[in-house]
C-alpha cells in the first residue's frame, strides 16, 4: 500500500512540477523538444522555489538513463529570483554541477549575458550564452 501511495504521489508531483503545471506563477516551462539527455526550458517571469523543484525532477529523470545532462535555458522575460529561491539556487548548483555537462543560455539582454557568465562556473562543466 505504501508503494502504491508513493507512486501515485510521485506521479502527481511530476505532473505538477514537470508537465503542464497548474501553478500560474511558474517561471520554468519545459520545451517539447527536450529529448534524450537534453533538457530545455523557457524561463519567463520570476524564479520561485517550485521552479527549482521542477528543474531537479527533470534532471533526476534524465540521470536515471544517462550519466550527464545538457541543459538549454531560453530566457524570455526573466524578471529575477525570489529571495526564498536563492538558497535553492545555491543547493542546485552544488548538487548538479558535475552532472550538467553543458548549459546553453539564450537571451537578448546585456544583464542576462552578464548573469550567465557570472554563474557559469557554478552550474555546469561548460556554459555558453547566445
Coordinates of C-alpha atoms in Angstrom, one line a residue:
X1 CA 0.0 0.0 0.0
X2 CA 2.8 2.4 0.8
X3 CA 4.5 1.8 -2.6
X4 CA 1.2 2.5 -4.4
X5 CA 0.6 5.7 -2.5
X6 CA 4.2 6.8 -3.1
X7 CA 4.0 6.1 -6.8
X8 CA 0.7 8.0 -7.1
X9 CA 2.1 10.9 -5.1
X10 CA 5.3 10.9 -7.1
X11 CA 3.3 10.9 -10.4
X12 CA 1.3 13.8 -9.1
X13 CA 4.4 15.8 -8.3
X14 CA 5.9 15.1 -11.7
X15 CA 2.7 16.2 -13.4
X16 CA 2.5 19.3 -11.1
X17 CA 6.1 20.4 -11.5
X18 CA 7.4 18.9 -14.7
X19 CA 4.4 18.7 -17.0
X20 CA 1.7 21.3 -17.6
X21 CA 1.8 22.9 -14.2
X22 CA -1.3 24.4 -12.7
X23 CA 0.9 26.9 -10.9
X24 CA 0.4 30.1 -12.9
X25 CA 3.4 31.8 -11.3
X26 CA 5.8 29.1 -12.5
X27 CA 8.7 30.7 -14.4
X28 CA 10.0 27.4 -16.0
X29 CA 8.2 25.9 -18.9
X30 CA 9.6 22.7 -20.3
X31 CA 10.2 22.8 -24.0
X32 CA 8.6 20.0 -26.0
X33 CA 11.8 19.5 -28.0
X34 CA 13.5 18.1 -24.9
X35 CA 14.7 14.5 -25.6
X36 CA 17.4 12.1 -24.6
X37 CA 19.8 13.8 -22.2
X38 CA 18.9 17.3 -23.4
X39 CA 16.5 19.2 -21.2
X40 CA 15.2 22.6 -22.3
X41 CA 13.2 25.2 -20.5
X42 CA 11.7 28.6 -21.4
X43 CA 12.3 30.9 -18.5
X44 CA 9.7 33.8 -18.2
X45 CA 8.9 35.7 -15.0
X46 CA 10.3 35.4 -11.5
X47 CA 12.0 32.2 -10.4
X48 CA 10.4 30.5 -7.4
X49 CA 11.3 27.6 -5.1
X50 CA 8.9 25.4 -7.1
X51 CA 10.9 26.2 -10.3
X52 CA 14.0 24.6 -8.8
X53 CA 11.9 21.6 -7.8
X54 CA 10.7 21.4 -11.5
X55 CA 14.3 21.5 -12.7
X56 CA 15.5 19.0 -10.1
X57 CA 12.8 16.5 -11.1
X58 CA 13.6 16.9 -14.8
X59 CA 17.3 16.4 -14.2
X60 CA 16.8 13.4 -12.0
X61 CA 14.6 11.7 -14.7
X62 CA 17.4 12.1 -17.2
X63 CA 20.1 10.9 -14.8
X64 CA 18.3 7.6 -14.4
X65 CA 19.2 6.8 -18.1
X66 CA 22.3 8.9 -18.7
X67 CA 25.5 10.0 -16.9
X68 CA 25.1 13.6 -17.8
X69 CA 22.6 16.3 -18.7
X70 CA 22.7 19.0 -21.3
X71 CA 20.6 22.0 -20.4
X72 CA 19.1 24.7 -22.6
X73 CA 17.6 27.8 -21.0
X74 CA 15.7 30.2 -23.2
X75 CA 15.4 33.4 -21.3
X76 CA 12.1 35.1 -22.3
X77 CA 11.3 37.9 -19.9
X78 CA 13.3 36.7 -16.8
X79 CA 12.3 39.1 -14.0
X80 CA 14.7 37.8 -11.3
X81 CA 14.6 35.3 -8.5
X82 CA 12.6 35.5 -5.3
X83 CA 14.6 35.6 -2.1
X84 CA 13.4 32.2 -0.9
X85 CA 14.7 30.6 -4.1
X86 CA 18.2 31.9 -3.7
X87 CA 19.0 29.1 -1.3
X88 CA 17.5 26.5 -3.7
X89 CA 19.7 28.0 -6.5
X90 CA 22.8 27.6 -4.5
X91 CA 21.9 24.0 -3.4
X92 CA 21.1 23.1 -7.0
X93 CA 24.5 24.4 -8.3
X94 CA 26.4 22.4 -5.6
X95 CA 24.5 19.2 -6.2
X96 CA 24.4 19.1 -10.0
X97 CA 27.5 21.0 -11.1
X98 CA 29.4 17.8 -12.2
X99 CA 26.4 16.2 -13.8
X100 CA 25.4 19.0 -16.1
X101 CA 27.9 18.7 -19.0
X102 CA 26.8 21.8 -20.9
X103 CA 24.4 24.7 -20.5
X104 CA 23.3 26.8 -23.4
X105 CA 21.6 30.1 -22.4
X106 CA 19.7 32.1 -25.0
X107 CA 18.8 35.7 -24.2
X108 CA 18.8 39.2 -25.6
X109 CA 19.6 41.4 -22.7
X110 CA 23.1 42.6 -21.6
X111 CA 22.4 41.8 -17.9
X112 CA 21.3 38.2 -18.9
X113 CA 24.7 37.7 -20.6
X114 CA 26.5 39.1 -17.6
X115 CA 24.5 36.9 -15.2
X116 CA 25.2 33.8 -17.4
X117 CA 28.9 34.5 -17.3
X118 CA 28.9 35.1 -13.6
X119 CA 27.0 31.9 -12.8
X120 CA 28.5 29.5 -15.4
X121 CA 31.3 28.1 -13.1
X122 CA 28.6 27.2 -10.5
X123 CA 26.2 25.2 -12.7
X124 CA 27.9 23.3 -15.5
X125 CA 31.2 22.0 -16.8
X126 CA 30.7 24.1 -19.9
X127 CA 28.4 27.1 -20.4
X128 CA 27.7 29.4 -23.3
X129 CA 25.4 32.4 -23.9
X130 CA 23.8 33.0 -27.3

